[in-house]
mmCIF file of C-alpha atoms (C1' of nucleotides) in Angstrom:
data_model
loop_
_atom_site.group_PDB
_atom_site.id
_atom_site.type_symbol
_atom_site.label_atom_id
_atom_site.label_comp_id
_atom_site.label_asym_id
_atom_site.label_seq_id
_atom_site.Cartn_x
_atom_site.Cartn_y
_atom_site.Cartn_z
ATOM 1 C CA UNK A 1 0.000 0.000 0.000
ATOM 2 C CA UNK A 2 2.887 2.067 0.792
ATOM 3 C CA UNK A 3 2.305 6.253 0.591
ATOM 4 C CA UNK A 4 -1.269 5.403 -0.881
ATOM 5 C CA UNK A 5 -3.833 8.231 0.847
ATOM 6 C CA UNK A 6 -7.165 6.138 1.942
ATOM 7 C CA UNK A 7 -10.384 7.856 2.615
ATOM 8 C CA UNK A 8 -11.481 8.840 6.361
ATOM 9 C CA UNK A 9 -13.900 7.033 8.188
ATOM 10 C CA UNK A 10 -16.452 9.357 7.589
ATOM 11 C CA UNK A 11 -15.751 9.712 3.593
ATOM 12 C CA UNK A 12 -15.657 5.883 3.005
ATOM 13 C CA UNK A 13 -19.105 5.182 5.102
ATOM 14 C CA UNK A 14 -20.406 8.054 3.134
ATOM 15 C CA UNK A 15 -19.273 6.489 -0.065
ATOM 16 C CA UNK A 16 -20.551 2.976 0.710
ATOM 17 C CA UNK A 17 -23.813 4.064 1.779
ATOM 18 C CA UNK A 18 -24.165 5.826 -1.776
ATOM 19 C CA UNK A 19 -22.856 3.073 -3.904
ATOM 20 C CA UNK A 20 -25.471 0.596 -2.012
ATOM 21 C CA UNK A 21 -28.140 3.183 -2.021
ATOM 22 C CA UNK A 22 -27.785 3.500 -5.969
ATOM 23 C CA UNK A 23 -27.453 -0.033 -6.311
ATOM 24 C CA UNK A 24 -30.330 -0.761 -4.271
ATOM 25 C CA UNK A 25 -32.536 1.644 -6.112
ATOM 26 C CA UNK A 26 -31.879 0.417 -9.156
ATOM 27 C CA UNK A 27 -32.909 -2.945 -8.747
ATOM 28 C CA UNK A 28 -35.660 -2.485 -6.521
ATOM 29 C CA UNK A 29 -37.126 0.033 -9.609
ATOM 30 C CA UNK A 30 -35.807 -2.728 -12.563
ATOM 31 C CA UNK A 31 -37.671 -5.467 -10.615
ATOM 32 C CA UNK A 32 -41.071 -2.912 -10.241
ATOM 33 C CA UNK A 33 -41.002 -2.262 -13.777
ATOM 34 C CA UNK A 34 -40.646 -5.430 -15.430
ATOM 35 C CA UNK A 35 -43.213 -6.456 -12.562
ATOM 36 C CA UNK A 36 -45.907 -3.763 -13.669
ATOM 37 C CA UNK A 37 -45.113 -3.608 -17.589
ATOM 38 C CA UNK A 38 -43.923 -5.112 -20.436
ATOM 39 C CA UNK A 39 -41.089 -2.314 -20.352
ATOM 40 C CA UNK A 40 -37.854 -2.731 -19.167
ATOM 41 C CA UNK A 41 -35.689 0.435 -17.154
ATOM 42 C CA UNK A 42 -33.747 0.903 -20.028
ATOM 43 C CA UNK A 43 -36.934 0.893 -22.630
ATOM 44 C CA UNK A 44 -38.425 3.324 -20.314
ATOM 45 C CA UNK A 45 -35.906 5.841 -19.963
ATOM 46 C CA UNK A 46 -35.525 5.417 -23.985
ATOM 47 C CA UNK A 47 -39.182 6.186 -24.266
ATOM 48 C CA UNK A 48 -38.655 9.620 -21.579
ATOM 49 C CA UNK A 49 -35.942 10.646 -23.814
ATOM 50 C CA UNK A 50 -38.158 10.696 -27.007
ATOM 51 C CA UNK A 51 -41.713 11.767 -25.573
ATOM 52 C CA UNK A 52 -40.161 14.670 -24.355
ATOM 53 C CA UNK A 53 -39.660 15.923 -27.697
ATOM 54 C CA UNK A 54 -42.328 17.469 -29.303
ATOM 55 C CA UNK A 55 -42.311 15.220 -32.468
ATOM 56 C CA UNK A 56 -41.320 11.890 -30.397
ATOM 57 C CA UNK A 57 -38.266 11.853 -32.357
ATOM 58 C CA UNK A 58 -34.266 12.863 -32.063
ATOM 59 C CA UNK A 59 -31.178 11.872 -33.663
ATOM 60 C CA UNK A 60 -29.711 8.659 -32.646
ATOM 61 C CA UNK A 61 -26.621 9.976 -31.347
ATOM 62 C CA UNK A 62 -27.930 12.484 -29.483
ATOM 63 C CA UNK A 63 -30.207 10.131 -27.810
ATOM 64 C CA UNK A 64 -26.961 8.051 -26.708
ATOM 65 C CA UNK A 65 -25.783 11.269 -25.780
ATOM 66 C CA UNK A 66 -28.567 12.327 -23.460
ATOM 67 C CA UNK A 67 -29.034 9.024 -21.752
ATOM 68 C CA UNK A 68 -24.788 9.007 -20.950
ATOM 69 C CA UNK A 69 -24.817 5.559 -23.573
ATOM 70 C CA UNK A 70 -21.938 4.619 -25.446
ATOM 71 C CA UNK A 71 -23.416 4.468 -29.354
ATOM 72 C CA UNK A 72 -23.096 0.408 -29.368
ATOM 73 C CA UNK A 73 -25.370 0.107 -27.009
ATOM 74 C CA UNK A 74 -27.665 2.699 -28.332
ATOM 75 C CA UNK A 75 -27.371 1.330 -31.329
ATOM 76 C CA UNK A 76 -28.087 -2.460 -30.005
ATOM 77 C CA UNK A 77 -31.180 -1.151 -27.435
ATOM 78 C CA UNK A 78 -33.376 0.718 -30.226
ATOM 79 C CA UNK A 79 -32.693 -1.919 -32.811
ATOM 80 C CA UNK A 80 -34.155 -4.227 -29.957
ATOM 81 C CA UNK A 81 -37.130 -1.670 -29.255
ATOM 82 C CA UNK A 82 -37.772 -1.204 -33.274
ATOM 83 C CA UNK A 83 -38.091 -5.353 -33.868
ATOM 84 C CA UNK A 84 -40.544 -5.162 -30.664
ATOM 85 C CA UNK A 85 -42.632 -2.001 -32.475
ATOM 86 C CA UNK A 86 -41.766 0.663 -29.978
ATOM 87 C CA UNK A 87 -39.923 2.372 -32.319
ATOM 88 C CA UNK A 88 -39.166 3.256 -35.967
ATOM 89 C CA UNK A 89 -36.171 4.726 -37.656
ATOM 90 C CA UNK A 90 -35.660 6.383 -40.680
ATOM 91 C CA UNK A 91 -32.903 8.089 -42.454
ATOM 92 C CA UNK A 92 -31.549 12.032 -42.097
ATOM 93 C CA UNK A 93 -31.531 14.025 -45.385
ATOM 94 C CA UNK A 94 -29.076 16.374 -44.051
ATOM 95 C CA UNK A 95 -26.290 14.058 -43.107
ATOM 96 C CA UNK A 96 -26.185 10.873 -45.012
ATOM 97 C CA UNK A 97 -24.512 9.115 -42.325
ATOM 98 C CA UNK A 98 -27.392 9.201 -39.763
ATOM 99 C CA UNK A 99 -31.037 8.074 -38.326
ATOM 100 C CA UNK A 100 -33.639 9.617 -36.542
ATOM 101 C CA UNK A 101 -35.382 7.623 -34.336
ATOM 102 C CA UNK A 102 -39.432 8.221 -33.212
ATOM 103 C CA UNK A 103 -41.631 6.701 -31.005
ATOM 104 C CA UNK A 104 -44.389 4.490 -32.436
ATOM 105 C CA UNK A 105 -48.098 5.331 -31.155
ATOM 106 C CA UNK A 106 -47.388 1.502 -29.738
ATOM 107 C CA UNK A 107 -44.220 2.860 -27.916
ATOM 108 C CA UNK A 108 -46.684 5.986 -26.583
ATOM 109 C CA UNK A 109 -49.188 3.398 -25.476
ATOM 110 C CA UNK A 110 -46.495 1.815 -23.280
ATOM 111 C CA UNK A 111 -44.783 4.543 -21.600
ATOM 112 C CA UNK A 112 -48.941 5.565 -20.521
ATOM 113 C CA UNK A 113 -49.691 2.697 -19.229
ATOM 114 C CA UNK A 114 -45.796 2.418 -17.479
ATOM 115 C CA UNK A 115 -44.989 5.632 -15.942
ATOM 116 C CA UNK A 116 -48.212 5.959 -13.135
ATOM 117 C CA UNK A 117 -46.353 2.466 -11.449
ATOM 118 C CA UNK A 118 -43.379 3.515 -11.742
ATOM 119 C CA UNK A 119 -43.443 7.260 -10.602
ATOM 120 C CA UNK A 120 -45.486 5.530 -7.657
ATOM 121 C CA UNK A 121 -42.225 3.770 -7.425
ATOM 122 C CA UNK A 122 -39.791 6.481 -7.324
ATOM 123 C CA UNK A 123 -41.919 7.991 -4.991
ATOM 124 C CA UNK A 124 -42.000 5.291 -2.605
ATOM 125 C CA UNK A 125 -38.672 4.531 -2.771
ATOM 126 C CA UNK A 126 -37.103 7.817 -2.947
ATOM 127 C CA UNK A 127 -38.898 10.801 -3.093
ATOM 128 C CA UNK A 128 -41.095 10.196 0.001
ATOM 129 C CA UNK A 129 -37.915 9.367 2.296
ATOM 130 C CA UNK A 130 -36.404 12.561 1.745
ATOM 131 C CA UNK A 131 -37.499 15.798 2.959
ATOM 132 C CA UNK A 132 -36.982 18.999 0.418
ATOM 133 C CA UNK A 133 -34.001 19.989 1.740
ATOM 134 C CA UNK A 134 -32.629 16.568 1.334
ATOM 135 C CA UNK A 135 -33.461 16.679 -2.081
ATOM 136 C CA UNK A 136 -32.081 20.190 -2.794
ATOM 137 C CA UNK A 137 -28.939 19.151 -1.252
ATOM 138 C CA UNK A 138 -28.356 16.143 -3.028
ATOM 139 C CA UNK A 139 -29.089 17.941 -6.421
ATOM 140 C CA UNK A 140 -26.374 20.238 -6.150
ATOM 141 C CA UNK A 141 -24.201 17.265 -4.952
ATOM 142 C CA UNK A 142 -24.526 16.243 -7.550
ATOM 143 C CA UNK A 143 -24.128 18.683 -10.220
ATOM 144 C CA UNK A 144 -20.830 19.116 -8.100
ATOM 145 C CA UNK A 145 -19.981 15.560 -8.843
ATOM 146 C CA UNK A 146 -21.348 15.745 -12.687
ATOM 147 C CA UNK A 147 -18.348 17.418 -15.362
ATOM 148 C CA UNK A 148 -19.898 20.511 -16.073
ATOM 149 C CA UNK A 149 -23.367 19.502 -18.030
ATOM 150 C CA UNK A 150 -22.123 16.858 -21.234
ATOM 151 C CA UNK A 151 -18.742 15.705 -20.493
ATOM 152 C CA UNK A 152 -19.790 12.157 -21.510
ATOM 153 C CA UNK A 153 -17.020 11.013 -22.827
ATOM 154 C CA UNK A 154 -16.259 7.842 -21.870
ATOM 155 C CA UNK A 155 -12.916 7.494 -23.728
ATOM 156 C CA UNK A 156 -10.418 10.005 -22.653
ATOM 157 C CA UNK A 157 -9.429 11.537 -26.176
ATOM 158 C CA UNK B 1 -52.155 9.754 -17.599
ATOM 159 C CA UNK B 2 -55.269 10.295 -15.738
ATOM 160 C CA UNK B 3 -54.817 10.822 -11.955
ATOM 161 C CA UNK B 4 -51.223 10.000 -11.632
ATOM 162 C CA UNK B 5 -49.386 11.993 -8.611
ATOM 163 C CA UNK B 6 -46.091 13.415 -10.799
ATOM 164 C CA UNK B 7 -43.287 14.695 -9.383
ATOM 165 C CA UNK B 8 -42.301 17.978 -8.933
ATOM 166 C CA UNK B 9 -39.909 19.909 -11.209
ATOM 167 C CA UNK B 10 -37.089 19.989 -8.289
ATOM 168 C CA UNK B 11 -37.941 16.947 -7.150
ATOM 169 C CA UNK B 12 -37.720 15.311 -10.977
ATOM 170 C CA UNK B 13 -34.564 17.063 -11.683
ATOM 171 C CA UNK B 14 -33.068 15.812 -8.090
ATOM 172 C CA UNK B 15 -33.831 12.639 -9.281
ATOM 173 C CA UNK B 16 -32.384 12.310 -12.991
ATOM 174 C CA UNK B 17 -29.428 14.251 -11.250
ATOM 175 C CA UNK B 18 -29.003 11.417 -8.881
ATOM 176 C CA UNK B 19 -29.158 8.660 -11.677
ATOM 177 C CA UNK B 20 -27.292 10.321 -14.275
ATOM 178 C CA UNK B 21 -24.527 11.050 -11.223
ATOM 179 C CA UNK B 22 -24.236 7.470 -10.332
ATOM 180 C CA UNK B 23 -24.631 5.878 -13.826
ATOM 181 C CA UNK B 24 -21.606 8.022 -14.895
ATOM 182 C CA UNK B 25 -19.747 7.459 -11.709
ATOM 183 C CA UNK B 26 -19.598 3.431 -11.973
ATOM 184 C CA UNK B 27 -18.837 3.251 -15.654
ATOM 185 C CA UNK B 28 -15.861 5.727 -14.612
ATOM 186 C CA UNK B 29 -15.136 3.498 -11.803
ATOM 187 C CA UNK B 30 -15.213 0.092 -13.564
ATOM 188 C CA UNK B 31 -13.112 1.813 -16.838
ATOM 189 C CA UNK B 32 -10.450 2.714 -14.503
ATOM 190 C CA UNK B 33 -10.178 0.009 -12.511
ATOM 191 C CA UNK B 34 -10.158 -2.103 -15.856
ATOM 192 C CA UNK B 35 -7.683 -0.110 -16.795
ATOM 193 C CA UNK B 36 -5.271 0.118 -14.006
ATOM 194 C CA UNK B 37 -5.661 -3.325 -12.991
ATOM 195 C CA UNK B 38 -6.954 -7.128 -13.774
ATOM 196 C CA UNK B 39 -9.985 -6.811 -11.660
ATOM 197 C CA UNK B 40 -13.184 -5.135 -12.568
ATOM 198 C CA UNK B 41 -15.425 -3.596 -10.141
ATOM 199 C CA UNK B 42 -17.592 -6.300 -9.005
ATOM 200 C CA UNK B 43 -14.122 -8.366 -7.964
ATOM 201 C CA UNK B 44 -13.113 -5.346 -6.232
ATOM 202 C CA UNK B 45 -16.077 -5.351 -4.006
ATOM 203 C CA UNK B 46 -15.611 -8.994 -3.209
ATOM 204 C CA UNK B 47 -12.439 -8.942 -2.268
ATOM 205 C CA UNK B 48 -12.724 -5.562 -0.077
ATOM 206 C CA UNK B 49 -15.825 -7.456 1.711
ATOM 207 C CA UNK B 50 -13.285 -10.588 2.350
ATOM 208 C CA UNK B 51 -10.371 -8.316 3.348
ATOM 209 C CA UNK B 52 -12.302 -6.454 5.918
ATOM 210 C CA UNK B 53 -12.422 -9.487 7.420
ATOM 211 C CA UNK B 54 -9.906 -11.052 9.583
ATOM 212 C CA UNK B 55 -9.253 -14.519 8.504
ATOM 213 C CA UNK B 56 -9.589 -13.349 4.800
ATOM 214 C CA UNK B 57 -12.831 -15.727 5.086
ATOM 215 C CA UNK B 58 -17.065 -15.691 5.245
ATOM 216 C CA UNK B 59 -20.106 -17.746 4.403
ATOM 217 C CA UNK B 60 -21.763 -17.235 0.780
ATOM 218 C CA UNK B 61 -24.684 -16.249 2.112
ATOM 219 C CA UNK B 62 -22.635 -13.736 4.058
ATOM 220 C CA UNK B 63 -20.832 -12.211 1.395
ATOM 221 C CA UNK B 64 -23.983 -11.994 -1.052
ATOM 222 C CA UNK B 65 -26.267 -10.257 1.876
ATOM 223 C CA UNK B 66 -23.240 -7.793 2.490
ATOM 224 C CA UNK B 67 -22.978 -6.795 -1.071
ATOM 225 C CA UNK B 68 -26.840 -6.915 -1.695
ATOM 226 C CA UNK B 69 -26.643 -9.252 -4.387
ATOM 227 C CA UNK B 70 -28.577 -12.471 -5.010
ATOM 228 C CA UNK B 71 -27.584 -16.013 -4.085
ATOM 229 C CA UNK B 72 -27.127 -16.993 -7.724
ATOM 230 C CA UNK B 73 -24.919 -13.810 -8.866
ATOM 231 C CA UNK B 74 -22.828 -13.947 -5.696
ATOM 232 C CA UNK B 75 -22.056 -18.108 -6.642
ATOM 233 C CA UNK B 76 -21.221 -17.413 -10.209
ATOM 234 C CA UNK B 77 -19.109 -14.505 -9.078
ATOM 235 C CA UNK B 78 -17.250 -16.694 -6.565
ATOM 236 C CA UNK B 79 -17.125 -19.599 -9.099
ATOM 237 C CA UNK B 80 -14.884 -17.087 -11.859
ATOM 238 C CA UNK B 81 -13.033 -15.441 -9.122
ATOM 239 C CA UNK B 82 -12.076 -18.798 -7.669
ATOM 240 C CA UNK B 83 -10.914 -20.275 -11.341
ATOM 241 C CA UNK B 84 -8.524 -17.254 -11.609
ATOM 242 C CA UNK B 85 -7.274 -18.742 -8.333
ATOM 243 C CA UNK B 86 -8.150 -15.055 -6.352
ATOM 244 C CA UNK B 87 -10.239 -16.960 -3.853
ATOM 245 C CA UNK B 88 -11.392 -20.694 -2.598
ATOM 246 C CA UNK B 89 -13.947 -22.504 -1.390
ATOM 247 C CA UNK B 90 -14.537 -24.541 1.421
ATOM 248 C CA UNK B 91 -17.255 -26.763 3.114
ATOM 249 C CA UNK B 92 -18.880 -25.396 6.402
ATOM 250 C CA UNK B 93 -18.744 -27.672 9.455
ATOM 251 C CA UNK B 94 -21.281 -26.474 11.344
ATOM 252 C CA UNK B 95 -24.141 -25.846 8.574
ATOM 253 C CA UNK B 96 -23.175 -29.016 6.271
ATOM 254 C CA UNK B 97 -25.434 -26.587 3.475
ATOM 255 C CA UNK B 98 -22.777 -24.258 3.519
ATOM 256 C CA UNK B 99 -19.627 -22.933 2.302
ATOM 257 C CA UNK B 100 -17.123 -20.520 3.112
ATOM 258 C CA UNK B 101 -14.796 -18.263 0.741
ATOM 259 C CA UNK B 102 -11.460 -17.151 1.499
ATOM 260 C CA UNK B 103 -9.190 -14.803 -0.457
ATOM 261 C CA UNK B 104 -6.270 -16.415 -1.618
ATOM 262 C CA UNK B 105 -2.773 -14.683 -1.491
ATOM 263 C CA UNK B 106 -2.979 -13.930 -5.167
ATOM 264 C CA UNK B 107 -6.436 -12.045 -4.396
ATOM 265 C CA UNK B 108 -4.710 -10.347 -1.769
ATOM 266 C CA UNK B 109 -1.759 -9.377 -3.997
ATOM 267 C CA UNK B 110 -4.414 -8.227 -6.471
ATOM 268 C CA UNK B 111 -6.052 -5.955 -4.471
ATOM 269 C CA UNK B 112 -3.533 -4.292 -3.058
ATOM 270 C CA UNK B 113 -2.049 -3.196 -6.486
ATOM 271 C CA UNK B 114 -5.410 -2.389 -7.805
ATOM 272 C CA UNK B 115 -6.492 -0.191 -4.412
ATOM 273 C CA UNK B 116 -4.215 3.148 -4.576
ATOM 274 C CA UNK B 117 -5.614 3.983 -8.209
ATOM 275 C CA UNK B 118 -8.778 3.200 -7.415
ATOM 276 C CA UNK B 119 -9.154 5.101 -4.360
ATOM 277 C CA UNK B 120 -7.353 7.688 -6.306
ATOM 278 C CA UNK B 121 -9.946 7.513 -8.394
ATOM 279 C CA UNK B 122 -12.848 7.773 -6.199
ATOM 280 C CA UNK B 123 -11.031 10.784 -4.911
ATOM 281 C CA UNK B 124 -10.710 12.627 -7.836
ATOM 282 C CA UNK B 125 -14.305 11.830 -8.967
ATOM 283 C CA UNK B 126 -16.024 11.967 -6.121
ATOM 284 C CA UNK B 127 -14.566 12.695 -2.603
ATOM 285 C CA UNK B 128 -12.804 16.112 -3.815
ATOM 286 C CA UNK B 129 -15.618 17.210 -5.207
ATOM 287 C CA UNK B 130 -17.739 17.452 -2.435
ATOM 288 C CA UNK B 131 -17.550 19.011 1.038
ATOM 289 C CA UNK B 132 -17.618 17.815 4.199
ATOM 290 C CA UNK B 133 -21.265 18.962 4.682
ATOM 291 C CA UNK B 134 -22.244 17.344 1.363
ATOM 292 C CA UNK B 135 -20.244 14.254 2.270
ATOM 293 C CA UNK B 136 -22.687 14.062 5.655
ATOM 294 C CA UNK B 137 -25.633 15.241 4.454
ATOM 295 C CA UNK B 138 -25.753 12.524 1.392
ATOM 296 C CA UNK B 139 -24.264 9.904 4.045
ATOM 297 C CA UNK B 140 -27.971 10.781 6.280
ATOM 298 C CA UNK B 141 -29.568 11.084 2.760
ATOM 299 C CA UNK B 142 -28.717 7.681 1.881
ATOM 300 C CA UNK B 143 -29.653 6.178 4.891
ATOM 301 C CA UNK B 144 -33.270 7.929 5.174
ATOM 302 C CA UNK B 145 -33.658 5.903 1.531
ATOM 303 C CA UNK B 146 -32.233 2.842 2.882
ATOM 304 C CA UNK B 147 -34.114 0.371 4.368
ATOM 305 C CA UNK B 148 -33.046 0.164 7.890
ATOM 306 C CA UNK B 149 -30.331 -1.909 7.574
ATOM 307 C CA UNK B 150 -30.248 -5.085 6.065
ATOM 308 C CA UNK B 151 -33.430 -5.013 4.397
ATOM 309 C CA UNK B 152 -32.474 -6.446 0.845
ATOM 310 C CA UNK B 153 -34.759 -9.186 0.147
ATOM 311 C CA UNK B 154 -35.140 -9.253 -3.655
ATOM 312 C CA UNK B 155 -38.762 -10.485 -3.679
ATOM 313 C CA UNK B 156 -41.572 -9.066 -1.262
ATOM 314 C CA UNK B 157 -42.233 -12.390 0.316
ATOM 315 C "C1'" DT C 1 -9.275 11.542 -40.496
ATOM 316 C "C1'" DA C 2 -13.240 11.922 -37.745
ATOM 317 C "C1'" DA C 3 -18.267 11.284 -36.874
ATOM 318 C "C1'" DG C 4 -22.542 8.508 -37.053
ATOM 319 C "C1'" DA C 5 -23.928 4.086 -36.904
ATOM 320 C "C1'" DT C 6 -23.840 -1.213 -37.079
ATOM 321 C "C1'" DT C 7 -22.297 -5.869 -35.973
ATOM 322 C "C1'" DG C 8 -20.545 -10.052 -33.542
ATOM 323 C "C1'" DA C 9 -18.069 -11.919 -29.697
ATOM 324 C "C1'" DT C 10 -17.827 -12.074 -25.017
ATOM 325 C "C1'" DC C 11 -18.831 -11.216 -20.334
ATOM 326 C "C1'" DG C 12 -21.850 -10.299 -16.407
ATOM 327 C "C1'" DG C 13 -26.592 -10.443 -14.088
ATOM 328 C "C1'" DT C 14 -31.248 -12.406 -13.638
ATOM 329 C "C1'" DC C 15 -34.532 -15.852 -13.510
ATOM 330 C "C1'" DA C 16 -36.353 -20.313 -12.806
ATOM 331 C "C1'" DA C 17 -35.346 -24.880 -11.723
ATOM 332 C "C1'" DT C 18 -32.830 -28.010 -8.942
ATOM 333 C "C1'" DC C 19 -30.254 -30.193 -5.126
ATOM 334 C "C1'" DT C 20 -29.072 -30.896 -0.322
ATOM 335 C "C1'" DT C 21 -29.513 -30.149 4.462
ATOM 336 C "C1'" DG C 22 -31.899 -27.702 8.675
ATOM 337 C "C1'" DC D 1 -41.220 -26.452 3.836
ATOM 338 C "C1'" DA D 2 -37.290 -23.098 4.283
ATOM 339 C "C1'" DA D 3 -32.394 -21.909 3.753
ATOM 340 C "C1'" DG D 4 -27.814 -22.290 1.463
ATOM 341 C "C1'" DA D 5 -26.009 -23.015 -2.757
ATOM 342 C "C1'" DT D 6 -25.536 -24.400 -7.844
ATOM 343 C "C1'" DT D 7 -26.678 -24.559 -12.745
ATOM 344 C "C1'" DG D 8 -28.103 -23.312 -17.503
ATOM 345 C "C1'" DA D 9 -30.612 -20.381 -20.418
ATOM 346 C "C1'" DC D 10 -31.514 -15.859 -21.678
ATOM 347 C "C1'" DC D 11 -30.932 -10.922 -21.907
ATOM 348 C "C1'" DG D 12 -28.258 -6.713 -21.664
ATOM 349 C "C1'" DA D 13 -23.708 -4.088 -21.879
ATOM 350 C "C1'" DT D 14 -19.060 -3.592 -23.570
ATOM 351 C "C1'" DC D 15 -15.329 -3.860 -26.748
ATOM 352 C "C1'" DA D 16 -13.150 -3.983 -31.066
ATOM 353 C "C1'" DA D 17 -13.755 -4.064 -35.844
ATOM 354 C "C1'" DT D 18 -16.156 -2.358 -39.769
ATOM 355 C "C1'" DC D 19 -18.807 0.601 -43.026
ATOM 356 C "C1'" DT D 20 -20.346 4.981 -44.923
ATOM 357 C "C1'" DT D 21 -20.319 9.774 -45.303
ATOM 358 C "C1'" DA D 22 -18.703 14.689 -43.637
#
DNA sequence: TAAGATTGATCGGTCAATCTTG
DNA sequence: CAAGATTGACCGATCAATCTTA
């Protein structure tokens, strides 16, 4: 171990807590959706990212880029979502290289019949543990913790 | 839609805050770690649960509960760590059901080269980024979400 | 050459079924 | 039957390689 600098008592309790917290979470949410829907965490969060819009519909790469995805598994999740109908694709006149991809009235239906469950969920879980100052807190922790706004990155270059 | 409770605009940005924070912190975590070393995270966590630990040693059932994982992921996890010779298996003598894991010297050589750039790492991403009062207040945070204490029983039964 | 996107191999996690012992 | 543990099948994520166009 030699000069290495470890983290206090109070820093690595803090960090445990937060990596089981997060892990915990996760699951507990995965496990309620699949539970209550046909949709899994990652289909839902595909299906925020494009209802939000006003036409349903965004580049693919951008999509990747919103949701923090590498463009493999972009690329691998919508083709997945398309072949189940929850999605369609189609091709961008202004660069040749690329796809837009929209939500299918199908995909809509879903995400309806989803989200009351699973914002029950969140609430449950999360939201209804926490007192507003928690939350505020935790939001700028956050953003402290998060490069800037879309440092996403993942190779260094 | 219909009479769904939604969440509040702070409260929904506190949340995709939170997710998008720890999403981007354990790919981070697990790229470095895979870079800097031959474990990836999820060996990492094993073998800081078994080095904690005075004889280097605890039940499967032990491990899996500390880590919050299920009974099947923790025994395929052992079962690949235990092939690359980090840890071993033993029988139990009390609980003829059981088993026991112990790190093996290699697994303790392993971690100790891999710790200093990881914790390095957490640093740099994490710790240094927050204060003390934000290191407390998420520590309380996460603990108000928790439940109580050892609460991680995949299915409601 | 870089950016947008796809593909196939491989690895890790989940689920359901199974086995043995308490 | 419940608890500890294992197994195999399936799905999802990552990595490297590839293809096309800017």
């Amino acid at each position: 171990m030699a000069g290495a600098r470890w983290l206090s008592e109070q820093q690595q309790q803090a960090w445990r807590a937060f990596q089981r917290t997060q892990a915990w979470l996760n699951a507990e949410l995965a496990r309620d959706l699949s539970l209550h829907s046909e949709l899994s965490y990652q289909d839902y969060v595909v299906l925020v990212a494009l209802t939000d819009r006003p036409g349903g519909s965004m580049r693919l790469f951008e999509l990747g880029r919103r949701l923090g995805w590498e463009k493999s598994r972009t690329s691998h999740q919508v083709k997945r979502m398309q072949g189940r109908g929850l999605l369609d694709k189609s091709a961008c006149g202004q660069d040749r290289r690329g796809a837009y991809v929209r939500v299918t009235d199908d995909g809509r239906r879903a995400i309806e019949s989803a989200a009351p469950s699973h914002v029950d969920a969140v609430r449950r879980l999360f939201v209804d543990r926490l007192t507003d100052e928690q939350m505020v807190a935790l939001h700028a922790l956050c953003e402290a913790v998060l490069p800037s706004s879309s440092n996403c990155t993942p190779g260094a270059p």
